[in-house]
mmCIF file with all atom_site columns, C-alpha atoms in Angstrom:
data_model
loop_
_atom_site.group_PDB
_atom_site.id
_atom_site.type_symbol
_atom_site.label_atom_id
_atom_site.label_alt_id
_atom_site.label_comp_id
_atom_site.label_asym_id
_atom_site.label_entity_id
_atom_site.label_seq_id
_atom_site.pdbx_PDB_ins_code
_atom_site.Cartn_x
_atom_site.Cartn_y
_atom_site.Cartn_z
_atom_site.occupancy
_atom_site.B_iso_or_equiv
_atom_site.pdbx_formal_charge
_atom_site.auth_seq_id
_atom_site.auth_comp_id
_atom_site.auth_asym_id
_atom_site.auth_atom_id
_atom_site.pdbx_PDB_model_num
ATOM 1   C CA . MET T 1 1   ? 129.799 74.326 165.838 1.00 53.00 ? 1   MET T CA 1
ATOM 2   C CA . LYS T 1 2   ? 130.822 73.522 162.298 1.00 56.00 ? 2   LYS T CA 1
ATOM 3   C CA . THR T 1 3   ? 128.014 72.718 159.829 1.00 55.00 ? 3   THR T CA 1
ATOM 4   C CA . ALA T 1 4   ? 128.315 70.163 157.079 1.00 54.00 ? 4   ALA T CA 1
ATOM 5   C CA . PHE T 1 5   ? 128.874 71.289 153.537 1.00 53.00 ? 5   PHE T CA 1
ATOM 6   C CA . PRO T 1 6   ? 125.340 71.899 152.191 1.00 57.00 ? 6   PRO T CA 1
ATOM 7   C CA . TRP T 1 7   ? 125.924 69.924 149.013 1.00 53.00 ? 7   TRP T CA 1
ATOM 8   C CA . SER T 1 8   ? 127.237 66.815 150.736 1.00 55.00 ? 8   SER T CA 1
ATOM 9   C CA . GLY T 1 9   ? 123.765 65.282 151.040 1.00 53.00 ? 9   GLY T CA 1
ATOM 10  C CA . ILE T 1 10  ? 123.064 65.840 147.371 1.00 55.00 ? 10  ILE T CA 1
ATOM 11  C CA . ALA T 1 11  ? 126.451 64.431 146.400 1.00 49.00 ? 11  ALA T CA 1
ATOM 12  C CA . LEU T 1 12  ? 125.810 61.327 148.499 1.00 47.00 ? 12  LEU T CA 1
ATOM 13  C CA . ALA T 1 13  ? 122.378 60.885 146.910 1.00 51.00 ? 13  ALA T CA 1
ATOM 14  C CA . VAL T 1 14  ? 123.858 61.132 143.404 1.00 50.00 ? 14  VAL T CA 1
ATOM 15  C CA . ILE T 1 15  ? 126.567 58.601 144.254 1.00 52.00 ? 15  ILE T CA 1
ATOM 16  C CA . PHE T 1 16  ? 123.943 56.289 145.762 1.00 47.00 ? 16  PHE T CA 1
ATOM 17  C CA . PHE T 1 17  ? 121.708 56.410 142.673 1.00 46.00 ? 17  PHE T CA 1
ATOM 18  C CA . LEU T 1 18  ? 124.641 55.910 140.314 1.00 47.00 ? 18  LEU T CA 1
ATOM 19  C CA . ALA T 1 19  ? 125.815 52.937 142.356 1.00 49.00 ? 19  ALA T CA 1
ATOM 20  C CA . LEU T 1 20  ? 122.350 51.384 142.041 1.00 50.00 ? 20  LEU T CA 1
ATOM 21  C CA . GLY T 1 21  ? 122.416 51.821 138.293 1.00 49.00 ? 21  GLY T CA 1
ATOM 22  C CA . PHE T 1 22  ? 120.105 54.815 137.979 1.00 45.00 ? 22  PHE T CA 1
ATOM 23  C CA . ARG T 1 23  ? 121.339 56.954 135.137 1.00 43.00 ? 23  ARG T CA 1
ATOM 24  C CA . PRO T 1 24  ? 119.715 59.713 133.152 1.00 43.00 ? 24  PRO T CA 1
ATOM 25  C CA . ALA T 1 25  ? 118.414 58.610 129.767 1.00 39.00 ? 25  ALA T CA 1
ATOM 26  C CA . SER T 1 26  ? 121.213 60.549 128.097 1.00 36.00 ? 26  SER T CA 1
ATOM 27  C CA . ALA T 1 27  ? 123.741 58.276 129.810 1.00 37.00 ? 27  ALA T CA 1
ATOM 28  C CA . LEU T 1 28  ? 122.247 55.203 128.141 1.00 36.00 ? 28  LEU T CA 1
ATOM 29  C CA . THR T 1 29  ? 122.313 56.042 124.470 1.00 37.00 ? 29  THR T CA 1
ATOM 30  C CA . THR T 1 30  ? 121.359 53.702 121.705 1.00 38.00 ? 30  THR T CA 1
ATOM 31  C CA . SER T 1 31  ? 125.027 53.160 120.932 1.00 40.00 ? 31  SER T CA 1
ATOM 32  C CA . SER T 1 32  ? 125.657 51.944 124.474 1.00 39.00 ? 32  SER T CA 1
ATOM 33  C CA . ALA T 1 33  ? 122.927 49.390 123.929 1.00 42.00 ? 33  ALA T CA 1
ATOM 34  C CA . ILE T 1 34  ? 124.842 47.807 121.099 1.00 45.00 ? 34  ILE T CA 1
ATOM 35  C CA . GLU T 1 35  ? 128.486 48.133 122.082 1.00 45.00 ? 35  GLU T CA 1
ATOM 36  C CA . GLY T 1 36  ? 130.183 45.168 123.702 1.00 42.00 ? 36  GLY T CA 1
ATOM 37  C CA . ASN T 1 37  ? 127.367 42.691 123.250 1.00 44.00 ? 37  ASN T CA 1
ATOM 38  C CA . PRO T 1 38  ? 129.190 39.426 122.615 1.00 49.00 ? 38  PRO T CA 1
ATOM 39  C CA . GLU T 1 39  ? 126.005 37.476 123.312 1.00 67.00 ? 39  GLU T CA 1
ATOM 40  C CA . LEU T 1 40  ? 124.292 39.107 120.347 1.00 86.00 ? 40  LEU T CA 1
ATOM 41  C CA . PRO T 1 41  ? 125.837 38.017 117.049 1.00 90.00 ? 41  PRO T CA 1
ATOM 42  C CA . ASP T 1 42  ? 126.425 40.836 114.565 1.00 91.00 ? 42  ASP T CA 1
ATOM 43  C CA . SER T 1 43  ? 123.818 39.450 112.176 1.00 94.00 ? 43  SER T CA 1
ATOM 44  C CA . VAL T 1 44  ? 121.176 39.408 114.929 1.00 95.00 ? 44  VAL T CA 1
ATOM 45  C CA . MET T 1 45  ? 122.203 42.845 116.152 1.00 93.00 ? 45  MET T CA 1
ATOM 46  C CA . LYS T 1 46  ? 121.723 44.275 112.640 1.00 95.00 ? 46  LYS T CA 1
ATOM 47  C CA . VAL T 1 47  ? 118.108 43.085 112.624 1.00 96.00 ? 47  VAL T CA 1
ATOM 48  C CA . ILE T 1 48  ? 117.547 44.372 116.158 1.00 95.00 ? 48  ILE T CA 1
ATOM 49  C CA . GLN T 1 49  ? 119.094 47.738 115.285 1.00 94.00 ? 49  GLN T CA 1
ATOM 50  C CA . LYS T 1 50  ? 116.879 48.194 112.292 1.00 95.00 ? 50  LYS T CA 1
ATOM 51  C CA . ALA T 1 51  ? 113.608 46.844 113.695 1.00 96.00 ? 51  ALA T CA 1
ATOM 52  C CA . CYS T 1 52  ? 113.687 46.879 117.506 1.00 95.00 ? 52  CYS T CA 1
ATOM 53  C CA . LEU T 1 53  ? 115.836 49.618 119.049 1.00 93.00 ? 53  LEU T CA 1
ATOM 54  C CA . ASP T 1 54  ? 113.400 52.453 118.363 1.00 93.00 ? 54  ASP T CA 1
ATOM 55  C CA . CYS T 1 55  ? 111.215 51.029 121.123 1.00 94.00 ? 55  CYS T CA 1
ATOM 56  C CA . HIS T 1 56  ? 113.387 48.468 122.928 1.00 93.00 ? 56  HIS T CA 1
ATOM 57  C CA . GLY T 1 57  ? 116.653 50.443 123.042 1.00 92.00 ? 57  GLY T CA 1
ATOM 58  C CA . ALA T 1 58  ? 117.900 52.648 125.860 1.00 90.00 ? 58  ALA T CA 1
ATOM 59  C CA . ASP T 1 59  ? 115.972 55.670 124.572 1.00 91.00 ? 59  ASP T CA 1
ATOM 60  C CA . GLY T 1 60  ? 112.904 53.638 123.644 1.00 90.00 ? 60  GLY T CA 1
ATOM 61  C CA . ASN T 1 61  ? 109.365 53.364 124.908 1.00 88.00 ? 61  ASN T CA 1
ATOM 62  C CA . SER T 1 62  ? 109.140 52.623 128.635 1.00 89.00 ? 62  SER T CA 1
ATOM 63  C CA . MET T 1 63  ? 106.305 50.120 128.165 1.00 92.00 ? 63  MET T CA 1
ATOM 64  C CA . ALA T 1 64  ? 108.261 48.262 125.470 1.00 92.00 ? 64  ALA T CA 1
ATOM 65  C CA . LYS T 1 65  ? 111.402 48.269 127.617 1.00 91.00 ? 65  LYS T CA 1
ATOM 66  C CA . MET T 1 66  ? 109.484 46.622 130.463 1.00 92.00 ? 66  MET T CA 1
ATOM 67  C CA . HIS T 1 67  ? 109.203 43.540 128.235 1.00 92.00 ? 67  HIS T CA 1
ATOM 68  C CA . LEU T 1 68  ? 112.591 43.772 126.559 1.00 93.00 ? 68  LEU T CA 1
ATOM 69  C CA . ASN T 1 69  ? 115.363 46.302 127.045 1.00 93.00 ? 69  ASN T CA 1
ATOM 70  C CA . ILE T 1 70  ? 118.247 45.576 124.690 1.00 93.00 ? 70  ILE T CA 1
ATOM 71  C CA . ALA T 1 71  ? 120.423 47.987 126.685 1.00 90.00 ? 71  ALA T CA 1
ATOM 72  C CA . LYS T 1 72  ? 120.231 45.512 129.571 1.00 91.00 ? 72  LYS T CA 1
ATOM 73  C CA . TRP T 1 73  ? 120.868 42.367 127.510 1.00 91.00 ? 73  TRP T CA 1
ATOM 74  C CA . ASN T 1 74  ? 124.297 41.794 129.064 1.00 89.00 ? 74  ASN T CA 1
ATOM 75  C CA . THR T 1 75  ? 122.786 41.854 132.549 1.00 90.00 ? 75  THR T CA 1
ATOM 76  C CA . TYR T 1 76  ? 120.542 38.876 131.741 1.00 88.00 ? 76  TYR T CA 1
ATOM 77  C CA . ASN T 1 77  ? 121.785 35.407 132.625 1.00 90.00 ? 77  ASN T CA 1
ATOM 78  C CA . ALA T 1 78  ? 121.935 32.760 129.880 1.00 89.00 ? 78  ALA T CA 1
ATOM 79  C CA . LYS T 1 79  ? 118.505 31.334 130.752 1.00 91.00 ? 79  LYS T CA 1
ATOM 80  C CA . LYS T 1 80  ? 116.835 34.747 130.630 1.00 91.00 ? 80  LYS T CA 1
ATOM 81  C CA . GLN T 1 81  ? 118.619 35.598 127.361 1.00 91.00 ? 81  GLN T CA 1
ATOM 82  C CA . ALA T 1 82  ? 117.365 32.337 125.844 1.00 92.00 ? 82  ALA T CA 1
ATOM 83  C CA . GLY T 1 83  ? 113.822 33.089 126.989 1.00 94.00 ? 83  GLY T CA 1
ATOM 84  C CA . LYS T 1 84  ? 113.951 36.654 125.646 1.00 94.00 ? 84  LYS T CA 1
ATOM 85  C CA . ALA T 1 85  ? 115.389 35.395 122.341 1.00 94.00 ? 85  ALA T CA 1
ATOM 86  C CA . SER T 1 86  ? 112.524 32.912 122.086 1.00 95.00 ? 86  SER T CA 1
ATOM 87  C CA . ASP T 1 87  ? 110.002 35.693 122.794 1.00 96.00 ? 87  ASP T CA 1
ATOM 88  C CA . ILE T 1 88  ? 111.606 37.914 120.146 1.00 95.00 ? 88  ILE T CA 1
ATOM 89  C CA . SER T 1 89  ? 111.460 35.087 117.619 1.00 95.00 ? 89  SER T CA 1
ATOM 90  C CA . LYS T 1 90  ? 107.799 34.309 118.340 1.00 96.00 ? 90  LYS T CA 1
ATOM 91  C CA . GLU T 1 91  ? 106.666 37.929 118.182 1.00 96.00 ? 91  GLU T CA 1
ATOM 92  C CA . VAL T 1 92  ? 108.541 38.688 114.961 1.00 96.00 ? 92  VAL T CA 1
ATOM 93  C CA . SER T 1 93  ? 107.423 35.385 113.377 1.00 96.00 ? 93  SER T CA 1
ATOM 94  C CA . LYS T 1 94  ? 103.750 36.169 113.854 1.00 96.00 ? 94  LYS T CA 1
ATOM 95  C CA . SER T 1 95  ? 104.285 39.811 112.782 1.00 95.00 ? 95  SER T CA 1
ATOM 96  C CA . ALA T 1 96  ? 103.181 41.076 116.187 1.00 95.00 ? 96  ALA T CA 1
ATOM 97  C CA . MET T 1 97  ? 106.500 42.905 116.409 1.00 95.00 ? 97  MET T CA 1
ATOM 98  C CA . PRO T 1 98  ? 107.307 45.443 115.265 1.00 95.00 ? 98  PRO T CA 1
ATOM 99  C CA . PRO T 1 99  ? 103.770 46.794 115.705 1.00 95.00 ? 99  PRO T CA 1
ATOM 100 C CA . ASP T 1 100 ? 101.638 47.671 112.678 1.00 96.00 ? 100 ASP T CA 1
ATOM 101 C CA . LYS T 1 101 ? 101.906 51.435 113.203 1.00 95.00 ? 101 LYS T CA 1
ATOM 102 C CA . TRP T 1 102 ? 105.702 51.226 113.331 1.00 95.00 ? 102 TRP T CA 1
ATOM 103 C CA . ARG T 1 103 ? 105.717 49.006 110.231 1.00 96.00 ? 103 ARG T CA 1
ATOM 104 C CA . LYS T 1 104 ? 103.607 51.549 108.354 1.00 96.00 ? 104 LYS T CA 1
ATOM 105 C CA . ASN T 1 105 ? 105.936 54.410 109.341 1.00 96.00 ? 105 ASN T CA 1
ATOM 106 C CA . ASN T 1 106 ? 109.177 52.435 108.743 1.00 96.00 ? 106 ASN T CA 1
ATOM 107 C CA . PRO T 1 107 ? 108.541 50.147 105.765 1.00 96.00 ? 107 PRO T CA 1
ATOM 108 C CA . ASP T 1 108 ? 112.243 49.885 104.873 1.00 96.00 ? 108 ASP T CA 1
ATOM 109 C CA . ASN T 1 109 ? 113.075 48.531 108.333 1.00 95.00 ? 109 ASN T CA 1
ATOM 110 C CA . VAL T 1 110 ? 110.408 45.845 108.600 1.00 96.00 ? 110 VAL T CA 1
ATOM 111 C CA . PRO T 1 111 ? 112.129 42.481 109.114 1.00 97.00 ? 111 PRO T CA 1
ATOM 112 C CA . SER T 1 112 ? 112.293 40.395 105.960 1.00 96.00 ? 112 SER T CA 1
ATOM 113 C CA . GLN T 1 113 ? 111.581 36.669 105.937 1.00 97.00 ? 113 GLN T CA 1
ATOM 114 C CA . ALA T 1 114 ? 115.352 36.121 105.976 1.00 97.00 ? 114 ALA T CA 1
ATOM 115 C CA . ASP T 1 115 ? 115.566 38.307 109.109 1.00 96.00 ? 115 ASP T CA 1
ATOM 116 C CA . VAL T 1 116 ? 112.758 36.330 110.754 1.00 96.00 ? 116 VAL T CA 1
ATOM 117 C CA . ASP T 1 117 ? 114.486 33.048 109.900 1.00 97.00 ? 117 ASP T CA 1
ATOM 118 C CA . LEU T 1 118 ? 117.763 34.364 111.302 1.00 96.00 ? 118 LEU T CA 1
ATOM 119 C CA . LEU T 1 119 ? 116.063 35.288 114.602 1.00 95.00 ? 119 LEU T CA 1
ATOM 120 C CA . LYS T 1 120 ? 114.354 31.882 114.774 1.00 96.00 ? 120 LYS T CA 1
ATOM 121 C CA . ASN T 1 121 ? 117.646 30.045 114.269 1.00 95.00 ? 121 ASN T CA 1
ATOM 122 C CA . TRP T 1 122 ? 119.400 32.236 116.829 1.00 94.00 ? 122 TRP T CA 1
ATOM 123 C CA . ALA T 1 123 ? 116.669 31.695 119.426 1.00 94.00 ? 123 ALA T CA 1
ATOM 124 C CA . SER T 1 124 ? 116.648 27.966 118.725 1.00 94.00 ? 124 SER T CA 1
ATOM 125 C CA . ALA T 1 125 ? 120.424 27.770 119.215 1.00 91.00 ? 125 ALA T CA 1
ATOM 126 C CA . LEU T 1 126 ? 120.238 29.627 122.538 1.00 89.00 ? 126 LEU T CA 1
ATOM 127 C CA . ASN T 1 127 ? 117.477 27.356 123.809 1.00 88.00 ? 127 ASN T CA 1
ATOM 128 C CA . LYS T 1 128 ? 119.389 24.097 123.243 1.00 84.00 ? 128 LYS T CA 1
#
């Protein structure tokens, strides 16, 4: 009686998880979160890169990514993108995001009023 190759089960499990979209964190780098994002204008992406990706990027905080994961932006439908954009705008407008501790540690990356206005206009345009 011939036995199956011992690694075949492991190989099938790896293929299964990859097919479902499970990838190690190293496979989803920050750069992959920003490449090929036609839905995010360059000007908006610059603000997000500087002020959001530390926590909301592929290598970011798991709690933060539960609310917004920029690496998954392209998987969101237009309605969800509009809702997320509105949430981003609201949180940044009231200075709830980025959080105070992050702001203290990254003063050069805190969104300016021009950045906040840009995010508001972008969110408004998506929600029309």
